[in-house]
PDB file of N, CA and C in Angstrom:
ATOM      1  N   MET A  14    -148.350 -31.064  52.697  1.00  0.00           N
ATOM      2  CA  MET A  14    -148.663 -32.338  52.092  1.00  0.00           C
ATOM      3  C   MET A  14    -148.856 -32.127  50.598  1.00  0.00           C
ATOM      4  N   SER A  15    -148.053 -32.773  49.794  1.00  0.00           N
ATOM      5  CA  SER A  15    -148.145 -32.600  48.343  1.00  0.00           C
ATOM      6  C   SER A  15    -148.968 -33.740  47.735  1.00  0.00           C
ATOM      7  N   ALA A  16    -149.628 -33.402  46.659  1.00  0.00           N
ATOM      8  CA  ALA A  16    -150.429 -34.410  45.964  1.00  0.00           C
ATOM      9  C   ALA A  16    -149.513 -35.265  45.100  1.00  0.00           C
ATOM     10  N   GLU A  17    -149.683 -36.546  45.170  1.00  0.00           N
ATOM     11  CA  GLU A  17    -148.888 -37.462  44.373  1.00  0.00           C
ATOM     12  C   GLU A  17    -149.717 -38.004  43.242  1.00  0.00           C
ATOM     13  N   PHE A  18    -149.057 -38.167  42.101  1.00  0.00           N
ATOM     14  CA  PHE A  18    -149.743 -38.742  40.950  1.00  0.00           C
ATOM     15  C   PHE A  18    -150.033 -40.208  41.229  1.00  0.00           C
ATOM     16  N   THR A  19    -151.256 -40.595  41.014  1.00  0.00           N
ATOM     17  CA  THR A  19    -151.614 -41.991  41.221  1.00  0.00           C
ATOM     18  C   THR A  19    -151.492 -42.741  39.897  1.00  0.00           C
ATOM     19  N   GLY A  20    -151.331 -44.007  39.975  1.00  0.00           N
ATOM     20  CA  GLY A  20    -151.199 -44.823  38.773  1.00  0.00           C
ATOM     21  C   GLY A  20    -152.301 -45.840  38.687  1.00  0.00           C
ATOM     22  N   PRO A  21    -152.142 -46.781  37.782  1.00  0.00           N
ATOM     23  CA  PRO A  21    -153.188 -47.791  37.625  1.00  0.00           C
ATOM     24  C   PRO A  21    -153.351 -48.614  38.894  1.00  0.00           C
ATOM     25  N   PRO A  22    -154.495 -49.186  39.125  1.00  0.00           N
ATOM     26  CA  PRO A  22    -155.677 -49.156  38.256  1.00  0.00           C
ATOM     27  C   PRO A  22    -156.392 -47.810  38.329  1.00  0.00           C
ATOM     28  N   TRP A  23    -156.820 -47.362  37.182  1.00  0.00           N
ATOM     29  CA  TRP A  23    -157.536 -46.098  37.080  1.00  0.00           C
ATOM     30  C   TRP A  23    -158.999 -46.305  37.453  1.00  0.00           C
ATOM     31  N   ALA A  24    -159.604 -45.257  37.958  1.00  0.00           N
ATOM     32  CA  ALA A  24    -161.043 -45.308  38.224  1.00  0.00           C
ATOM     33  C   ALA A  24    -161.769 -45.241  36.885  1.00  0.00           C
ATOM     34  N   ALA A  25    -162.946 -45.809  36.816  1.00  0.00           N
ATOM     35  CA  ALA A  25    -163.762 -45.733  35.605  1.00  0.00           C
ATOM     36  C   ALA A  25    -165.130 -45.175  35.974  1.00  0.00           C
ATOM     37  N   ASP A  26    -165.601 -44.291  35.138  1.00  0.00           N
ATOM     38  CA  ASP A  26    -166.906 -43.680  35.341  1.00  0.00           C
ATOM     39  C   ASP A  26    -167.662 -43.800  34.028  1.00  0.00           C
ATOM     40  N   TRP A  27    -168.939 -44.072  34.115  1.00  0.00           N
ATOM     41  CA  TRP A  27    -169.786 -44.226  32.929  1.00  0.00           C
ATOM     42  C   TRP A  27    -170.742 -43.047  32.857  1.00  0.00           C
ATOM     43  N   THR A  28    -170.907 -42.474  31.663  1.00  0.00           N
ATOM     44  CA  THR A  28    -171.957 -41.481  31.515  1.00  0.00           C
ATOM     45  C   THR A  28    -173.284 -42.205  31.668  1.00  0.00           C
ATOM     46  N   LYS A  29    -174.322 -41.482  32.013  1.00  0.00           N
ATOM     47  CA  LYS A  29    -175.624 -42.114  32.230  1.00  0.00           C
ATOM     48  C   LYS A  29    -176.124 -42.858  30.989  1.00  0.00           C
ATOM     49  N   PRO A  30    -176.068 -42.268  29.776  1.00  0.00           N
ATOM     50  CA  PRO A  30    -176.536 -43.018  28.596  1.00  0.00           C
ATOM     51  C   PRO A  30    -175.717 -44.290  28.334  1.00  0.00           C
ATOM     52  N   ALA A  31    -174.396 -44.210  28.536  1.00  0.00           N
ATOM     53  CA  ALA A  31    -173.556 -45.400  28.316  1.00  0.00           C
ATOM     54  C   ALA A  31    -173.890 -46.495  29.328  1.00  0.00           C
ATOM     55  N   ALA A  32    -174.084 -46.125  30.582  1.00  0.00           N
ATOM     56  CA  ALA A  32    -174.424 -47.111  31.615  1.00  0.00           C
ATOM     57  C   ALA A  32    -175.792 -47.728  31.349  1.00  0.00           C
ATOM     58  N   GLU A  33    -176.757 -46.905  30.934  1.00  0.00           N
ATOM     59  CA  GLU A  33    -178.090 -47.435  30.629  1.00  0.00           C
ATOM     60  C   GLU A  33    -178.031 -48.399  29.457  1.00  0.00           C
ATOM     61  N   ASN A  34    -177.257 -48.056  28.435  1.00  0.00           N
ATOM     62  CA  ASN A  34    -177.106 -48.931  27.271  1.00  0.00           C
ATOM     63  C   ASN A  34    -176.445 -50.241  27.679  1.00  0.00           C
ATOM     64  N   ARG A  35    -175.375 -50.165  28.466  1.00  0.00           N
ATOM     65  CA  ARG A  35    -174.676 -51.362  28.956  1.00  0.00           C
ATOM     66  C   ARG A  35    -175.626 -52.267  29.724  1.00  0.00           C
ATOM     67  N   ASP A  36    -176.458 -51.669  30.573  1.00  0.00           N
ATOM     68  CA  ASP A  36    -177.338 -52.450  31.438  1.00  0.00           C
ATOM     69  C   ASP A  36    -178.474 -53.138  30.684  1.00  0.00           C
ATOM     70  N   THR A  37    -178.748 -52.716  29.444  1.00  0.00           N
ATOM     71  CA  THR A  37    -179.796 -53.372  28.660  1.00  0.00           C
ATOM     72  C   THR A  37    -179.270 -54.588  27.886  1.00  0.00           C
ATOM     73  N   LEU A  38    -177.951 -54.749  27.836  1.00  0.00           N
ATOM     74  CA  LEU A  38    -177.361 -55.854  27.078  1.00  0.00           C
ATOM     75  C   LEU A  38    -177.409 -57.153  27.872  1.00  0.00           C
ATOM     76  N   LEU A  39    -177.260 -58.259  27.181  1.00  0.00           N
ATOM     77  CA  LEU A  39    -177.259 -59.578  27.819  1.00  0.00           C
ATOM     78  C   LEU A  39    -176.115 -59.693  28.816  1.00  0.00           C
ATOM     79  N   ALA A  40    -176.284 -60.540  29.816  1.00  0.00           N
ATOM     80  CA  ALA A  40    -175.276 -60.701  30.870  1.00  0.00           C
ATOM     81  C   ALA A  40    -173.923 -61.110  30.290  1.00  0.00           C
ATOM     82  N   GLY A  41    -173.912 -61.971  29.292  1.00  0.00           N
ATOM     83  CA  GLY A  41    -172.652 -62.398  28.673  1.00  0.00           C
ATOM     84  C   GLY A  41    -171.925 -61.245  28.001  1.00  0.00           C
ATOM     85  N   VAL A  42    -172.674 -60.357  27.386  1.00  0.00           N
ATOM     86  CA  VAL A  42    -172.082 -59.179  26.745  1.00  0.00           C
ATOM     87  C   VAL A  42    -171.570 -58.219  27.812  1.00  0.00           C
ATOM     88  N   GLN A  43    -172.302 -58.072  28.892  1.00  0.00           N
ATOM     89  CA  GLN A  43    -171.848 -57.207  29.981  1.00  0.00           C
ATOM     90  C   GLN A  43    -170.523 -57.705  30.548  1.00  0.00           C
ATOM     91  N   GLU A  44    -170.340 -59.028  30.615  1.00  0.00           N
ATOM     92  CA  GLU A  44    -169.073 -59.594  31.077  1.00  0.00           C
ATOM     93  C   GLU A  44    -167.953 -59.273  30.100  1.00  0.00           C
ATOM     94  N   LEU A  45    -168.238 -59.347  28.787  1.00  0.00           N
ATOM     95  CA  LEU A  45    -167.245 -58.974  27.779  1.00  0.00           C
ATOM     96  C   LEU A  45    -166.823 -57.519  27.945  1.00  0.00           C
ATOM     97  N   ILE A  46    -167.793 -56.660  28.218  1.00  0.00           N
ATOM     98  CA  ILE A  46    -167.513 -55.233  28.411  1.00  0.00           C
ATOM     99  C   ILE A  46    -166.638 -55.028  29.644  1.00  0.00           C
ATOM    100  N   THR A  47    -166.979 -55.698  30.735  1.00  0.00           N
ATOM    101  CA  THR A  47    -166.188 -55.584  31.962  1.00  0.00           C
ATOM    102  C   THR A  47    -164.755 -56.029  31.715  1.00  0.00           C
ATOM    103  N   ASP A  48    -164.581 -57.148  31.026  1.00  0.00           N
ATOM    104  CA  ASP A  48    -163.233 -57.636  30.704  1.00  0.00           C
ATOM    105  C   ASP A  48    -162.485 -56.644  29.823  1.00  0.00           C
ATOM    106  N   ALA A  49    -163.175 -56.076  28.828  1.00  0.00           N
ATOM    107  CA  ALA A  49    -162.536 -55.134  27.906  1.00  0.00           C
ATOM    108  C   ALA A  49    -162.103 -53.861  28.631  1.00  0.00           C
ATOM    109  N   VAL A  50    -162.934 -53.361  29.524  1.00  0.00           N
ATOM    110  CA  VAL A  50    -162.625 -52.118  30.247  1.00  0.00           C
ATOM    111  C   VAL A  50    -161.490 -52.348  31.244  1.00  0.00           C
ATOM    112  N   THR A  51    -161.343 -53.564  31.723  1.00  0.00           N
ATOM    113  CA  THR A  51    -160.276 -53.867  32.676  1.00  0.00           C
ATOM    114  C   THR A  51    -158.900 -53.624  32.064  1.00  0.00           C
ATOM    115  N   ASP A  52    -158.744 -53.890  30.774  1.00  0.00           N
ATOM    116  CA  ASP A  52    -157.434 -53.711  30.150  1.00  0.00           C
ATOM    117  C   ASP A  52    -156.938 -52.272  30.220  1.00  0.00           C
ATOM    118  N   PRO A  53    -157.675 -51.270  29.738  1.00  0.00           N
ATOM    119  CA  PRO A  53    -157.148 -49.904  29.873  1.00  0.00           C
ATOM    120  C   PRO A  53    -157.114 -49.414  31.326  1.00  0.00           C
ATOM    121  N   LYS A  54    -158.010 -49.931  32.170  1.00  0.00           N
ATOM    122  CA  LYS A  54    -157.996 -49.519  33.578  1.00  0.00           C
ATOM    123  C   LYS A  54    -156.706 -49.928  34.269  1.00  0.00           C
ATOM    124  N   THR A  55    -156.136 -51.041  33.874  1.00  0.00           N
ATOM    125  CA  THR A  55    -154.929 -51.538  34.522  1.00  0.00           C
ATOM    126  C   THR A  55    -153.667 -51.244  33.722  1.00  0.00           C
ATOM    127  N   SER A  56    -153.820 -50.637  32.560  1.00  0.00           N
ATOM    128  CA  SER A  56    -152.681 -50.303  31.715  1.00  0.00           C
ATOM    129  C   SER A  56    -151.945 -49.095  32.278  1.00  0.00           C
ATOM    130  N   ARG A  57    -150.649 -49.055  32.080  1.00  0.00           N
ATOM    131  CA  ARG A  57    -149.860 -47.904  32.544  1.00  0.00           C
ATOM    132  C   ARG A  57    -150.334 -46.628  31.865  1.00  0.00           C
ATOM    133  N   HIS A  58    -150.698 -46.722  30.610  1.00  0.00           N
ATOM    134  CA  HIS A  58    -151.203 -45.568  29.865  1.00  0.00           C
ATOM    135  C   HIS A  58    -152.468 -45.998  29.134  1.00  0.00           C
ATOM    136  N   PRO A  59    -153.640 -45.516  29.519  1.00  0.00           N
ATOM    137  CA  PRO A  59    -154.912 -46.007  28.964  1.00  0.00           C
ATOM    138  C   PRO A  59    -155.135 -45.710  27.489  1.00  0.00           C
ATOM    139  N   TYR A  60    -154.256 -44.910  26.866  1.00  0.00           N
ATOM    140  CA  TYR A  60    -154.412 -44.618  25.439  1.00  0.00           C
ATOM    141  C   TYR A  60    -153.453 -45.422  24.573  1.00  0.00           C
ATOM    142  N   ARG A  61    -152.689 -46.294  25.177  1.00  0.00           N
ATOM    143  CA  ARG A  61    -151.763 -47.129  24.398  1.00  0.00           C
ATOM    144  C   ARG A  61    -152.112 -48.590  24.606  1.00  0.00           C
ATOM    145  N   ASP A  62    -151.825 -49.380  23.596  1.00  0.00           N
ATOM    146  CA  ASP A  62    -152.088 -50.811  23.734  1.00  0.00           C
ATOM    147  C   ASP A  62    -150.797 -51.585  23.988  1.00  0.00           C
ATOM    148  N   ASP A  63    -149.840 -50.934  24.676  1.00  0.00           N
ATOM    149  CA  ASP A  63    -148.537 -51.543  24.939  1.00  0.00           C
ATOM    150  C   ASP A  63    -148.634 -52.921  25.591  1.00  0.00           C
ATOM    151  N   HIS A  64    -149.377 -53.005  26.665  1.00  0.00           N
ATOM    152  CA  HIS A  64    -149.429 -54.260  27.420  1.00  0.00           C
ATOM    153  C   HIS A  64    -150.833 -54.859  27.428  1.00  0.00           C
ATOM    154  N   LEU A  65    -151.631 -54.494  26.450  1.00  0.00           N
ATOM    155  CA  LEU A  65    -152.983 -55.032  26.375  1.00  0.00           C
ATOM    156  C   LEU A  65    -152.977 -56.352  25.638  1.00  0.00           C
ATOM    157  N   ASP A  66    -153.955 -57.163  25.919  1.00  0.00           N
ATOM    158  CA  ASP A  66    -154.144 -58.408  25.189  1.00  0.00           C
ATOM    159  C   ASP A  66    -154.833 -58.048  23.878  1.00  0.00           C
ATOM    160  N   THR A  67    -154.052 -57.825  22.839  1.00  0.00           N
ATOM    161  CA  THR A  67    -154.607 -57.358  21.565  1.00  0.00           C
ATOM    162  C   THR A  67    -155.432 -58.427  20.853  1.00  0.00           C
ATOM    163  N   ALA A  68    -155.436 -59.632  21.369  1.00  0.00           N
ATOM    164  CA  ALA A  68    -156.351 -60.644  20.834  1.00  0.00           C
ATOM    165  C   ALA A  68    -157.768 -60.378  21.332  1.00  0.00           C
ATOM    166  N   LYS A  69    -157.876 -59.658  22.454  1.00  0.00           N
ATOM    167  CA  LYS A  69    -159.186 -59.353  23.036  1.00  0.00           C
ATOM    168  C   LYS A  69    -159.652 -57.942  22.715  1.00  0.00           C
ATOM    169  N   VAL A  70    -158.752 -56.970  22.753  1.00  0.00           N
ATOM    170  CA  VAL A  70    -159.122 -55.565  22.574  1.00  0.00           C
ATOM    171  C   VAL A  70    -158.108 -54.842  21.700  1.00  0.00           C
ATOM    172  N   SER A  71    -158.556 -53.741  21.117  1.00  0.00           N
ATOM    173  CA  SER A  71    -157.647 -52.824  20.435  1.00  0.00           C
ATOM    174  C   SER A  71    -158.144 -51.407  20.672  1.00  0.00           C
ATOM    175  N   ILE A  72    -157.216 -50.474  20.597  1.00  0.00           N
ATOM    176  CA  ILE A  72    -157.522 -49.085  20.911  1.00  0.00           C
ATOM    177  C   ILE A  72    -157.018 -48.193  19.785  1.00  0.00           C
ATOM    178  N   GLU A  73    -157.813 -47.177  19.462  1.00  0.00           N
ATOM    179  CA  GLU A  73    -157.357 -46.172  18.508  1.00  0.00           C
ATOM    180  C   GLU A  73    -158.018 -44.834  18.838  1.00  0.00           C
ATOM    181  N   PRO A  74    -157.338 -43.733  18.497  1.00  0.00           N
ATOM    182  CA  PRO A  74    -157.956 -42.427  18.761  1.00  0.00           C
ATOM    183  C   PRO A  74    -159.140 -42.198  17.836  1.00  0.00           C
ATOM    184  N   VAL A  75    -160.119 -41.452  18.303  1.00  0.00           N
ATOM    185  CA  VAL A  75    -161.271 -41.108  17.472  1.00  0.00           C
ATOM    186  C   VAL A  75    -160.794 -40.258  16.299  1.00  0.00           C
ATOM    187  N   ARG A  76    -159.906 -39.315  16.587  1.00  0.00           N
ATOM    188  CA  ARG A  76    -159.335 -38.445  15.560  1.00  0.00           C
ATOM    189  C   ARG A  76    -157.825 -38.534  15.649  1.00  0.00           C
ATOM    190  N   SER A  77    -157.187 -38.867  14.543  1.00  0.00           N
ATOM    191  CA  SER A  77    -155.731 -38.995  14.555  1.00  0.00           C
ATOM    192  C   SER A  77    -155.045 -37.669  14.862  1.00  0.00           C
ATOM    193  N   THR A  78    -155.725 -36.553  14.629  1.00  0.00           N
ATOM    194  CA  THR A  78    -155.145 -35.245  14.912  1.00  0.00           C
ATOM    195  C   THR A  78    -155.262 -34.860  16.383  1.00  0.00           C
ATOM    196  N   ASP A  79    -155.943 -35.697  17.173  1.00  0.00           N
ATOM    197  CA  ASP A  79    -156.116 -35.430  18.603  1.00  0.00           C
ATOM    198  C   ASP A  79    -155.777 -36.691  19.398  1.00  0.00           C
ATOM    199  N   PRO A  80    -154.483 -37.052  19.465  1.00  0.00           N
ATOM    200  CA  PRO A  80    -154.105 -38.316  20.118  1.00  0.00           C
ATOM    201  C   PRO A  80    -154.362 -38.370  21.611  1.00  0.00           C
ATOM    202  N   ARG A  81    -154.615 -37.224  22.235  1.00  0.00           N
ATOM    203  CA  ARG A  81    -154.920 -37.213  23.675  1.00  0.00           C
ATOM    204  C   ARG A  81    -156.403 -37.043  23.933  1.00  0.00           C
ATOM    205  N   GLY A  82    -157.196 -37.071  22.874  1.00  0.00           N
ATOM    206  CA  GLY A  82    -158.642 -36.918  23.005  1.00  0.00           C
ATOM    207  C   GLY A  82    -159.324 -38.263  23.198  1.00  0.00           C
ATOM    208  N   ALA A  83    -160.572 -38.317  22.809  1.00  0.00           N
ATOM    209  CA  ALA A  83    -161.359 -39.548  22.967  1.00  0.00           C
ATOM    210  C   ALA A  83    -160.749 -40.685  22.159  1.00  0.00           C
ATOM    211  N   HIS A  84    -160.917 -41.898  22.668  1.00  0.00           N
ATOM    212  CA  HIS A  84    -160.426 -43.111  22.014  1.00  0.00           C
ATOM    213  C   HIS A  84    -161.563 -44.125  21.900  1.00  0.00           C
ATOM    214  N   ILE A  85    -161.392 -45.040  20.963  1.00  0.00           N
ATOM    215  CA  ILE A  85    -162.330 -46.141  20.772  1.00  0.00           C
ATOM    216  C   ILE A  85    -161.642 -47.423  21.232  1.00  0.00           C
ATOM    217  N   LEU A  86    -162.332 -48.187  22.041  1.00  0.00           N
ATOM    218  CA  LEU A  86    -161.862 -49.498  22.486  1.00  0.00           C
ATOM    219  C   LEU A  86    -162.737 -50.533  21.801  1.00  0.00           C
ATOM    220  N   TYR A  87    -162.139 -51.352  20.940  1.00  0.00           N
ATOM    221  CA  TYR A  87    -162.853 -52.422  20.261  1.00  0.00           C
ATOM    222  C   TYR A  87    -162.701 -53.707  21.072  1.00  0.00           C
ATOM    223  N   PHE A  88    -163.775 -54.468  21.189  1.00  0.00           N
ATOM    224  CA  PHE A  88    -163.733 -55.724  21.932  1.00  0.00           C
ATOM    225  C   PHE A  88    -164.626 -56.747  21.239  1.00  0.00           C
ATOM    226  N   ASP A  89    -164.560 -57.981  21.693  1.00  0.00           N
ATOM    227  CA  ASP A  89    -165.358 -59.080  21.138  1.00  0.00           C
ATOM    228  C   ASP A  89    -165.147 -59.177  19.624  1.00  0.00           C
ATOM    229  N   ARG A  90    -163.866 -59.180  19.229  1.00  0.00           N
ATOM    230  CA  ARG A  90    -163.476 -59.320  17.813  1.00  0.00           C
ATOM    231  C   ARG A  90    -164.172 -58.283  16.925  1.00  0.00           C
ATOM    232  N   GLY A  91    -164.314 -57.076  17.427  1.00  0.00           N
ATOM    233  CA  GLY A  91    -164.897 -55.984  16.661  1.00  0.00           C
ATOM    234  C   GLY A  91    -166.404 -55.883  16.723  1.00  0.00           C
ATOM    235  N   HIS A  92    -167.064 -56.798  17.429  1.00  0.00           N
ATOM    236  CA  HIS A  92    -168.524 -56.730  17.545  1.00  0.00           C
ATOM    237  C   HIS A  92    -168.960 -55.602  18.477  1.00  0.00           C
ATOM    238  N   GLY A  93    -168.079 -55.210  19.368  1.00  0.00           N
ATOM    239  CA  GLY A  93    -168.417 -54.150  20.300  1.00  0.00           C
ATOM    240  C   GLY A  93    -167.356 -53.079  20.325  1.00  0.00           C
ATOM    241  N   ARG A  94    -167.786 -51.905  20.684  1.00  0.00           N
ATOM    242  CA  ARG A  94    -166.834 -50.809  20.852  1.00  0.00           C
ATOM    243  C   ARG A  94    -167.394 -49.824  21.866  1.00  0.00           C
ATOM    244  N   LEU A  95    -166.485 -49.151  22.512  1.00  0.00           N
ATOM    245  CA  LEU A  95    -166.902 -48.083  23.406  1.00  0.00           C
ATOM    246  C   LEU A  95    -165.967 -46.904  23.232  1.00  0.00           C
ATOM    247  N   ARG A  96    -166.515 -45.738  23.449  1.00  0.00           N
ATOM    248  CA  ARG A  96    -165.754 -44.494  23.329  1.00  0.00           C
ATOM    249  C   ARG A  96    -165.466 -44.011  24.739  1.00  0.00           C
ATOM    250  N   TYR A  97    -164.204 -43.671  24.983  1.00  0.00           N
ATOM    251  CA  TYR A  97    -163.829 -43.206  26.311  1.00  0.00           C
ATOM    252  C   TYR A  97    -162.785 -42.105  26.229  1.00  0.00           C
ATOM    253  N   THR A  98    -162.702 -41.339  27.284  1.00  0.00           N
ATOM    254  CA  THR A  98    -161.641 -40.354  27.448  1.00  0.00           C
ATOM    255  C   THR A  98    -160.945 -40.634  28.765  1.00  0.00           C
ATOM    256  N   PHE A  99    -159.696 -40.242  28.823  1.00  0.00           N
ATOM    257  CA  PHE A  99    -158.938 -40.388  30.057  1.00  0.00           C
ATOM    258  C   PHE A  99    -158.722 -38.996  30.623  1.00  0.00           C
ATOM    259  N   VAL A 100    -159.235 -38.763  31.815  1.00  0.00           N
ATOM    260  CA  VAL A 100    -159.079 -37.480  32.484  1.00  0.00           C
ATOM    261  C   VAL A 100    -157.832 -37.608  33.355  1.00  0.00           C
ATOM    262  N   HIS A 101    -156.753 -37.013  32.866  1.00  0.00           N
ATOM    263  CA  HIS A 101    -155.442 -37.144  33.504  1.00  0.00           C
ATOM    264  C   HIS A 101    -155.249 -35.979  34.464  1.00  0.00           C
ATOM    265  N   ARG A 102    -155.457 -36.243  35.715  1.00  0.00           N
ATOM    266  CA  ARG A 102    -155.284 -35.207  36.734  1.00  0.00           C
ATOM    267  C   ARG A 102    -154.575 -35.819  37.927  1.00  0.00           C
ATOM    268  N   ILE A 103    -154.036 -34.963  38.751  1.00  0.00           N
ATOM    269  CA  ILE A 103    -153.256 -35.444  39.897  1.00  0.00           C
ATOM    270  C   ILE A 103    -154.148 -36.214  40.863  1.00  0.00           C
ATOM    271  N   ALA A 104    -155.248 -35.615  41.258  1.00  0.00           N
ATOM    272  CA  ALA A 104    -156.167 -36.280  42.185  1.00  0.00           C
ATOM    273  C   ALA A 104    -157.211 -37.040  41.387  1.00  0.00           C
ATOM    274  N   GLU A 105    -157.298 -38.291  41.620  1.00  0.00           N
ATOM    275  CA  GLU A 105    -158.314 -39.156  41.033  1.00  0.00           C
ATOM    276  C   GLU A 105    -158.383 -39.139  39.511  1.00  0.00           C
ATOM    277  N   PRO A 106    -157.302 -39.509  38.819  1.00  0.00           N
ATOM    278  CA  PRO A 106    -157.422 -39.653  37.361  1.00  0.00           C
ATOM    279  C   PRO A 106    -158.416 -40.772  37.053  1.00  0.00           C
ATOM    280  N   GLN A 107    -159.133 -40.638  35.956  1.00  0.00           N
ATOM    281  CA  GLN A 107    -160.135 -41.646  35.661  1.00  0.00           C
ATOM    282  C   GLN A 107    -160.401 -41.772  34.174  1.00  0.00           C
ATOM    283  N   ILE A 108    -160.956 -42.900  33.826  1.00  0.00           N
ATOM    284  CA  ILE A 108    -161.430 -43.176  32.476  1.00  0.00           C
ATOM    285  C   ILE A 108    -162.928 -42.900  32.481  1.00  0.00           C
ATOM    286  N   VAL A 109    -163.395 -42.095  31.532  1.00  0.00           N
ATOM    287  CA  VAL A 109    -164.819 -41.788  31.425  1.00  0.00           C
ATOM    288  C   VAL A 109    -165.337 -42.451  30.161  1.00  0.00           C
ATOM    289  N   ILE A 110    -166.249 -43.394  30.318  1.00  0.00           N
ATOM    290  CA  ILE A 110    -166.827 -44.120  29.204  1.00  0.00           C
ATOM    291  C   ILE A 110    -168.068 -43.366  28.759  1.00  0.00           C
ATOM    292  N   GLU A 111    -168.019 -42.861  27.525  1.00  0.00           N
ATOM    293  CA  GLU A 111    -169.065 -41.976  27.023  1.00  0.00           C
ATOM    294  C   GLU A 111    -170.154 -42.704  26.245  1.00  0.00           C
ATOM    295  N   ARG A 112    -169.762 -43.688  25.454  1.00  0.00           N
ATOM    296  CA  ARG A 112    -170.737 -44.413  24.621  1.00  0.00           C
ATOM    297  C   ARG A 112    -170.325 -45.869  24.523  1.00  0.00           C
ATOM    298  N   ILE A 113    -171.313 -46.701  24.254  1.00  0.00           N
ATOM    299  CA  ILE A 113    -171.043 -48.119  24.033  1.00  0.00           C
ATOM    300  C   ILE A 113    -171.927 -48.624  22.925  1.00  0.00           C
ATOM    301  N   PHE A 114    -171.378 -49.530  22.134  1.00  0.00           N
ATOM    302  CA  PHE A 114    -172.106 -50.118  21.024  1.00  0.00           C
ATOM    303  C   PHE A 114    -171.728 -51.577  20.931  1.00  0.00           C
ATOM    304  N   TRP A 115    -172.692 -52.427  20.737  1.00  0.00           N
ATOM    305  CA  TRP A 115    -172.425 -53.850  20.531  1.00  0.00           C
ATOM    306  C   TRP A 115    -173.446 -54.389  19.557  1.00  0.00           C
ATOM    307  N   GLN A 116    -172.971 -55.182  18.592  1.00  0.00           N
ATOM    308  CA  GLN A 116    -173.884 -55.770  17.608  1.00  0.00           C
ATOM    309  C   GLN A 116    -173.716 -57.266  17.531  1.00  0.00           C
TER     310      GLN A 116
END
């Protein structure tokens, strides 16, 4: 039995500090975050904004010299952002949300 590469939707995992920060925000902001995270979760490639609704979210690498490293997802017209990495593996690839910020 060979392992097959799975595709979207990708699993999402939150680091404990990011989840705690998310949970302290207002319910309306939490909904914005859920909507924003849905875009890369369902995207064919979570580091590209090919098929994302760029009116709602935008994505860029944290460091231009590391295009496969951590990325920033901007949402709510730039009022919020979260830092995430995509762990690309055969079994259970996932998006790991490391930090979140909203102002």
